[in-house]
Short mmCIF file of C-alpha atoms and ligand atoms in Angstrom, two decimals:
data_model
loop_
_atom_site.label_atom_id
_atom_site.label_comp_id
_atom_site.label_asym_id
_atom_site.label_seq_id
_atom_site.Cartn_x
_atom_site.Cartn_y
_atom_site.Cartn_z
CA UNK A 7 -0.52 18.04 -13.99
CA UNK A 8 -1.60 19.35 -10.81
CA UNK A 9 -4.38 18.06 -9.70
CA UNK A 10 -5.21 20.66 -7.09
CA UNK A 11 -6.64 18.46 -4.35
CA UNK A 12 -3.58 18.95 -2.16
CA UNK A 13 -4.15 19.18 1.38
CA UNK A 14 -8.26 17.89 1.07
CA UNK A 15 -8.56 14.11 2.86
CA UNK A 16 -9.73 10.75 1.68
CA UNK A 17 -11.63 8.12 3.12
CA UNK A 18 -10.28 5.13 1.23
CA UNK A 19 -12.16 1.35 2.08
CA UNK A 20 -10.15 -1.73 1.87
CA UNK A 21 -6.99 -0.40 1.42
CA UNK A 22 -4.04 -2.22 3.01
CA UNK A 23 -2.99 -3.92 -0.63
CA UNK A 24 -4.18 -4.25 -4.09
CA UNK A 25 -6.26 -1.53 -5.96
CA UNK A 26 -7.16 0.19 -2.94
CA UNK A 27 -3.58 0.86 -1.89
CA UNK A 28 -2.94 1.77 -5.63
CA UNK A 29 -5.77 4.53 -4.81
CA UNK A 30 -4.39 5.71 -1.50
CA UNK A 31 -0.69 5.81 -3.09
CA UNK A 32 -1.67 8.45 -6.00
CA UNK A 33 -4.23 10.12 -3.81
CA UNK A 34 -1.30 10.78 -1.17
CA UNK A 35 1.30 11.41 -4.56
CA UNK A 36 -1.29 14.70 -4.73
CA UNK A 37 -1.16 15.83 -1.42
CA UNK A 38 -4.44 13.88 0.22
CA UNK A 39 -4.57 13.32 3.29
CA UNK A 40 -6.21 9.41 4.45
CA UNK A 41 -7.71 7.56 6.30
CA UNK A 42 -7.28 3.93 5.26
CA UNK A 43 -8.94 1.11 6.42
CA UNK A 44 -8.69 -2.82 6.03
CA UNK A 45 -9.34 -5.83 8.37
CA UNK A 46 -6.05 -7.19 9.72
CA UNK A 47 -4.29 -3.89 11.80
CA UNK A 48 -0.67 -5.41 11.00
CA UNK A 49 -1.28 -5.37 7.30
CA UNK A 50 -2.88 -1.98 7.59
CA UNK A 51 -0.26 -0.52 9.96
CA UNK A 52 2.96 -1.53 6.95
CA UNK A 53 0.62 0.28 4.61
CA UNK A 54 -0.13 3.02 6.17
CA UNK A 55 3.80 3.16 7.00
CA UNK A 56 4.41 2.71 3.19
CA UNK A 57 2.00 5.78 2.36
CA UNK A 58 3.85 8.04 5.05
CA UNK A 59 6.86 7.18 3.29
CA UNK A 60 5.84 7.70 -0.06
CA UNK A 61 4.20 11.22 0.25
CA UNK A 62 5.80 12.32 3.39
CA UNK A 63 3.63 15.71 3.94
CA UNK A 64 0.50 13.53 3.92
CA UNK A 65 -1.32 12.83 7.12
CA UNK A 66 -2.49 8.78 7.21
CA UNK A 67 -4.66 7.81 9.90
CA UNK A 68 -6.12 4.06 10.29
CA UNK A 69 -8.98 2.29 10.96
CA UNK A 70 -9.49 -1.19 11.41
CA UNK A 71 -11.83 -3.40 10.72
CA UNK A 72 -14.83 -5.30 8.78
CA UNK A 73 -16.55 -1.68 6.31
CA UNK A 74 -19.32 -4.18 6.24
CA UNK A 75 -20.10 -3.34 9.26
CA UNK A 76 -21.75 0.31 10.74
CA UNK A 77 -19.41 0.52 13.51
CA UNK A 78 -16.57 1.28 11.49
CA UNK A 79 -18.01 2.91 8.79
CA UNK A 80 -18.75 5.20 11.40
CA UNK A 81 -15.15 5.14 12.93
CA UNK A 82 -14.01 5.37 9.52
CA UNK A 83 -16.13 8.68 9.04
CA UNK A 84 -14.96 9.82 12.80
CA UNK A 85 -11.43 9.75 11.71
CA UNK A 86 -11.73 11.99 8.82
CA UNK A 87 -12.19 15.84 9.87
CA UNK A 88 -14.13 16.05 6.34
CA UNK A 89 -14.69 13.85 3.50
CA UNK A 90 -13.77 15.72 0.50
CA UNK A 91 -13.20 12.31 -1.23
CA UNK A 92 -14.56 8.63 -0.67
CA UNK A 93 -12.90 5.80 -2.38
CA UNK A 94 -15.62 2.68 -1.62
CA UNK A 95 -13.94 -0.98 -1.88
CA UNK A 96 -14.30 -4.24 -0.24
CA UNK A 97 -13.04 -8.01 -1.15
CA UNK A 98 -15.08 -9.45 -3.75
CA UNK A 99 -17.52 -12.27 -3.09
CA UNK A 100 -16.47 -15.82 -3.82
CA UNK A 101 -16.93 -17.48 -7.26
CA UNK A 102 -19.10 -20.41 -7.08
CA UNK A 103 -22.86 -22.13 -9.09
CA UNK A 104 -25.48 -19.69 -8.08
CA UNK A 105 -27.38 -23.06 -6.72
CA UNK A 106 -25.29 -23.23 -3.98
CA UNK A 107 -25.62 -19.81 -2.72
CA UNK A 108 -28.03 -19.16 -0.16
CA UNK A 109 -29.74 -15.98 1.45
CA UNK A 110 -26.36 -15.70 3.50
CA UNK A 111 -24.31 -15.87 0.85
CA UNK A 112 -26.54 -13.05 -0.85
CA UNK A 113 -26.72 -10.66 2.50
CA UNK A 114 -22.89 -10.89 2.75
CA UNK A 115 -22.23 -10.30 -0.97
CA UNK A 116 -24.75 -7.18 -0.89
CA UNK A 117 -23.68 -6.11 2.71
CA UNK A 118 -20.02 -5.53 1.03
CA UNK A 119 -20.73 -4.54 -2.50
CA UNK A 120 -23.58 -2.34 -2.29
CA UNK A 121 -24.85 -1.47 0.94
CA UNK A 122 -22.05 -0.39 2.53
CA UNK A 123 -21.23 2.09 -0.32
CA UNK A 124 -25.08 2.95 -0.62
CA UNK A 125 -24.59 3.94 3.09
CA UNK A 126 -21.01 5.85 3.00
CA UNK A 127 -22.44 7.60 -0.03
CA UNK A 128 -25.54 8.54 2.09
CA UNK A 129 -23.27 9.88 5.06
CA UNK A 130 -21.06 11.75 2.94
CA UNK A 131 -22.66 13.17 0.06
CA UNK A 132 -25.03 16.18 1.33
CA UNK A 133 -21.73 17.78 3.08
CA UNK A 134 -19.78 17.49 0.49
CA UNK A 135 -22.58 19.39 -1.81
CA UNK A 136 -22.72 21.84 1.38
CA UNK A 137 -19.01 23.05 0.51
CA UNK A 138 -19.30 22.38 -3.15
CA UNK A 139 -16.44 19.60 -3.91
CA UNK A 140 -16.83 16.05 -3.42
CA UNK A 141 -15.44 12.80 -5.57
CA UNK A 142 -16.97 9.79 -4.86
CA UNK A 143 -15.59 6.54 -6.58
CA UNK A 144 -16.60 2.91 -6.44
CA UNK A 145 -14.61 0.46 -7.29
CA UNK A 146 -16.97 -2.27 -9.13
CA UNK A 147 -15.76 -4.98 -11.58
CA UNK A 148 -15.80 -5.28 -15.49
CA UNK A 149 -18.17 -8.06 -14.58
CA UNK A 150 -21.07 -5.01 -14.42
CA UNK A 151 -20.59 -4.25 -18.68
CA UNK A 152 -19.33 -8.06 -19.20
CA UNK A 153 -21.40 -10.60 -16.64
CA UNK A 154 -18.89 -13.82 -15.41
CA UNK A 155 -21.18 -16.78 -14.68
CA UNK A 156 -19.01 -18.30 -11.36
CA UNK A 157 -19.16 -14.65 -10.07
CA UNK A 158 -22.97 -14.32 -10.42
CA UNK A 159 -22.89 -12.92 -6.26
CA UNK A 160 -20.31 -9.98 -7.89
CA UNK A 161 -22.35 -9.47 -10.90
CA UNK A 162 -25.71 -9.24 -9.21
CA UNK A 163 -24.71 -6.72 -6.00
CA UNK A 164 -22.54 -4.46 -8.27
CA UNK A 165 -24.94 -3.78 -10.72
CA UNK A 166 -27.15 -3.15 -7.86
CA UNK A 167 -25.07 -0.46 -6.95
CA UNK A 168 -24.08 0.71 -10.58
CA UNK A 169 -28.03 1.30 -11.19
CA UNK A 170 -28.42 2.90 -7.69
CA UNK A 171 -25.51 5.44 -8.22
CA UNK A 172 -26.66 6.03 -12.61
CA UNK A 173 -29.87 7.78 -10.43
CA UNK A 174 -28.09 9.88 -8.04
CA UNK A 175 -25.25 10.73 -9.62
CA UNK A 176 -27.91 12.97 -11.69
CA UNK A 177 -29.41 14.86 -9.01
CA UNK A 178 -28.56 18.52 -9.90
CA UNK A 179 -28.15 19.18 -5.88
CA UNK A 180 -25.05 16.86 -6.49
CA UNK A 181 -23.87 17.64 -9.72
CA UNK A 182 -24.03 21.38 -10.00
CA UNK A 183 -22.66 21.45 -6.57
CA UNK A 184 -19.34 19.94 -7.67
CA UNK A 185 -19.91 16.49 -6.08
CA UNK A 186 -19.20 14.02 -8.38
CA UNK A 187 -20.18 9.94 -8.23
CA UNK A 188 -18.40 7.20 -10.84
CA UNK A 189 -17.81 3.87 -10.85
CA UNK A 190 -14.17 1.97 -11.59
CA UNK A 191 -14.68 -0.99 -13.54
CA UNK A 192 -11.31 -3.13 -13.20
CA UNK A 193 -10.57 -5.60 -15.54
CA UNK A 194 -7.89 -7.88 -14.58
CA UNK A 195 -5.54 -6.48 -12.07
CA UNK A 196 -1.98 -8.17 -10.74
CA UNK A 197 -3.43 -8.12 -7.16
CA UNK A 198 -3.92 -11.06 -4.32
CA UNK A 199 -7.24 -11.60 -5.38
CA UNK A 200 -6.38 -12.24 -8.53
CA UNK A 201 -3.44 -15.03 -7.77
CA UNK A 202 -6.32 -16.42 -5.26
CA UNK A 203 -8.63 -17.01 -8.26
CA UNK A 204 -5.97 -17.92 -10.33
CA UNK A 205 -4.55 -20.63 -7.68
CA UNK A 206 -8.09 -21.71 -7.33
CA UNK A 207 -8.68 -22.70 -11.00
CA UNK A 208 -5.32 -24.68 -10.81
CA UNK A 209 -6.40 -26.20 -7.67
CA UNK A 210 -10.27 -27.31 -9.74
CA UNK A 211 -8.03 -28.23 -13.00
CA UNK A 212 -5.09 -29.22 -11.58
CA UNK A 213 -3.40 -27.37 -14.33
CA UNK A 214 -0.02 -24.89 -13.73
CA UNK A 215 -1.08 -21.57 -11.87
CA UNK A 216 1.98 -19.87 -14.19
CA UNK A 217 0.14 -22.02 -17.52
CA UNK A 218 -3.50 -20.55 -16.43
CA UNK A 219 -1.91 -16.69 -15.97
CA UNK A 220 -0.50 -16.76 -19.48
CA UNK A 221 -3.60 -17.92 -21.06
CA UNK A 222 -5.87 -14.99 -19.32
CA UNK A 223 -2.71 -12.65 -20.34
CA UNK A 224 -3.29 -13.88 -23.23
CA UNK A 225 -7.21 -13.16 -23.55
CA UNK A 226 -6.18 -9.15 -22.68
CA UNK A 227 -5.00 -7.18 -26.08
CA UNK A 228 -2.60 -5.22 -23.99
CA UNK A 229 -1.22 -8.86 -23.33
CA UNK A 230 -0.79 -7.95 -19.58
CA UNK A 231 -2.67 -8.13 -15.68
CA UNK A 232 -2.77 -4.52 -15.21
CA UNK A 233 -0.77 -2.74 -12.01
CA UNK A 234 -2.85 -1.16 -8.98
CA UNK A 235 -0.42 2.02 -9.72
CA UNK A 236 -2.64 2.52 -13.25
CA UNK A 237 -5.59 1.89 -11.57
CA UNK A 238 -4.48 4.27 -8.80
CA UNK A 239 -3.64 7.02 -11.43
CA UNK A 240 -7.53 7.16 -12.92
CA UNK A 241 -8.58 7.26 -9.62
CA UNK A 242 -6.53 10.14 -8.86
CA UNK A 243 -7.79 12.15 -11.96
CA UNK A 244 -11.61 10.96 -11.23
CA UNK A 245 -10.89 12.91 -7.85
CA UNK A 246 -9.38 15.95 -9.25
CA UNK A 247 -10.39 18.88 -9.08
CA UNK A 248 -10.09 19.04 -13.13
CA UNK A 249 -12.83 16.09 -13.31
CA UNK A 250 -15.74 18.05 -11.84
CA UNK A 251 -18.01 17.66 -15.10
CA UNK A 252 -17.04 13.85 -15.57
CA UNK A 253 -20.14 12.33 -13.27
CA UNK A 254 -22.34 8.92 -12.95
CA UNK A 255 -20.15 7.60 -15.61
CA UNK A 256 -18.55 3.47 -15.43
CA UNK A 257 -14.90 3.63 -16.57
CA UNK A 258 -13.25 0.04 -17.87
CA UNK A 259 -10.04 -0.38 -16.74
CA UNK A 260 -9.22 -3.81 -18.78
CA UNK A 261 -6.11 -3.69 -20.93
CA UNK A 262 -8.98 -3.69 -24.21
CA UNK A 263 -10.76 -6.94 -22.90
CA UNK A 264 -14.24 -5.76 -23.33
CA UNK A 265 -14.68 -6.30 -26.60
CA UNK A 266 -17.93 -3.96 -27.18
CA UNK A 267 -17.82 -0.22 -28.66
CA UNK A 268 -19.57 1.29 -25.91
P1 NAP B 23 -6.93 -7.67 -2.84
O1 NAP B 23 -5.60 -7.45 -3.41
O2 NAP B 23 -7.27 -9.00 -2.29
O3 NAP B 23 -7.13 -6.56 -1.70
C1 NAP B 23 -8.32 -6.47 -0.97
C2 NAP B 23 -8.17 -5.41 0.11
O4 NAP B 23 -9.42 -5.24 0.73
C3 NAP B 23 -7.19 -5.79 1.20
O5 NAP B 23 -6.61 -4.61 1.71
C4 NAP B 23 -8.09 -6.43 2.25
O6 NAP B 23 -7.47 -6.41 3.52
C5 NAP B 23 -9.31 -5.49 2.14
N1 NAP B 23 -10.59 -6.06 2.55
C6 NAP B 23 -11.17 -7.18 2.09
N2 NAP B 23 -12.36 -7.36 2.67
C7 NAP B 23 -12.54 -6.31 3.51
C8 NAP B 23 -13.57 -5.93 4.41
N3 NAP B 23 -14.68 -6.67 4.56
N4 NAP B 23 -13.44 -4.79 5.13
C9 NAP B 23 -12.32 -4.04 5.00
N5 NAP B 23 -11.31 -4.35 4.16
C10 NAP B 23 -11.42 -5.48 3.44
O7 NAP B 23 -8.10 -7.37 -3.88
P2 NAP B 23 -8.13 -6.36 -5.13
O8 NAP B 23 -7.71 -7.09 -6.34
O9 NAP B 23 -7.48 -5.08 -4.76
O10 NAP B 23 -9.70 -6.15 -5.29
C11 NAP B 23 -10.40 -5.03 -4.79
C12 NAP B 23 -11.83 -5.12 -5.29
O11 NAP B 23 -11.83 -5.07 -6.71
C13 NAP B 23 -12.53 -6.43 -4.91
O12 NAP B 23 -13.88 -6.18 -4.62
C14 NAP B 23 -12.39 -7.26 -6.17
O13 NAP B 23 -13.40 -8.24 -6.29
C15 NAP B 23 -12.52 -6.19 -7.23
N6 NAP B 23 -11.96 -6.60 -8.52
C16 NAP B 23 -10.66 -6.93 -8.63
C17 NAP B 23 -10.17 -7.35 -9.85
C18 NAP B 23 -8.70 -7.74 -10.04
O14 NAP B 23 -8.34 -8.19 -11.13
N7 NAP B 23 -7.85 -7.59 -9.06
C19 NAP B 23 -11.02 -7.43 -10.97
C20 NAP B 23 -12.34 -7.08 -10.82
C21 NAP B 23 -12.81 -6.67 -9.58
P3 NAP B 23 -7.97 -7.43 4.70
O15 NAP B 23 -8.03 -8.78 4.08
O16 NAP B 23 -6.93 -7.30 5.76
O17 NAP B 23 -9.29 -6.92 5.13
#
């Protein structure tokens, strides 16, 4: 299908791997042009590269650096000569007992999971209403419908944002003006954060990283991590131009893990 968002551009957040590259990659499969951002420039440069390659037509500019941080959100909203569509992503916050965490370990967790897409949202959304297509999607966690204890910092500052975005989401300016906000929920994805969690429990347990990886596989009925390319591909269709009555809704992406029927 053609999702007839050729030639519009992206702002996509933490994007030089993982399921922010999987977003970039089937944004730029439909003609988007990006601008990609991440923290180390050599990482982001190869991706950007990758991209180019991959979609050849597409136009991929770069910005480095922290999205926690207003100077390059607003470097990352320079680069773009309009923001039709805004992926928002950022690493996730560390696992951990919530009686260690402090008010630093809160401001950073909240800084990149639900400010700084509170903020982007905020910069974005009225001009995209203006010329009557926007997409907005936030990449969250199944941890928002299914809470994991040792990720209590995730849990807490994505719901934070999954409430905050339920409420605007609604606002007829947005909604009848074809400016659309949702919410990816990822399950478990083959990514780096994922072997980093993984490698971390074997580390704690002192167990086999490969033994630990078949056991969650085995806790997923589609037996399998998912790929950032099937994540990419529902971000894609969230930010088609077909998906412009599909708004403030939270879409698992989990193999079947969630095990509730709604
Ligand atoms: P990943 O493979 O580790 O990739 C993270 C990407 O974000 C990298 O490009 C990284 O590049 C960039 N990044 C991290 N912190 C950043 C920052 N402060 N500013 C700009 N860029 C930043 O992780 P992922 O699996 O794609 O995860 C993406 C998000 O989904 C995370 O919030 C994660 O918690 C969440 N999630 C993932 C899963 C899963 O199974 N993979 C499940 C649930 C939720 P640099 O390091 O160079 O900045």
């Amino acid at each position: 299908m053609d999702y007839d968002i050729a030639g519009r551009w992206a702002v996509v957040c933490a994007a030089s791997r993982g399921l922010g590259y999987g977003c970039a990659e089937a944004l730029a499969a439909q003609g988007v042009n990006l601008v990609i951002n991440a923290r180390t420039p050599e990482a982001l440069e190869t991706a950007a590269e990758a991209l180019r390659r991959s979609a050849p037509g597409v136009e991929v500019r770069t910005v480095p650096g922290d999205i926690g941080t207003g100077e390059v959100q607003g470097e990352l909203l320079e680069a773009c000569p309009q923001v039709d569509i805004l992926v928002n992503n950022a690493g996730g916050p560390p696992a951990g007992d919530f009686r260690d965490w402090g008010s630093e370990a809160w401001s950073s967790a909240l800084r990149q999971n639900m400010l700084t897409p509170v903020e982007l949202i905020k910069a974005t959304v009225d001009s995209m209403a203006e010329r009557g297509f926007g997409r907005i999607v936030n990449i969250t966690s199944s941890s928002v419908k299914a809470p994991i204890a040792a990720l209590g910092l995730s849990n807490g500052a994505r719901s934070g944002l999954t409430g905050f975005v339920a409420g605007i989401a609604r606002q007829p300016r947005l909604a009848s003006r074809n400016v659309t906000i949702n919410n990816l929920l990822p399950g478990s994805f083959a990514t780096r954060r994922l072997t980093d969690s993984l490698e971390a429990g074997s580390r704690d347990s002192g167990r086999d990283v490969e033994e630990l990886a078949r056991e969650a596989r085995q806790e997923i009925p589609a037996g399998r991590f998912g790929t950032p390319e099937e994540f990419g591909a529902a971000c894609a269709f969230l930010c088609s131009a077909q998906a412009g009555y599909v708004t403030g809704q939270n879409l698992l992406i989990d193999g079947g893990a969630y095990p509730g029927t709604f």
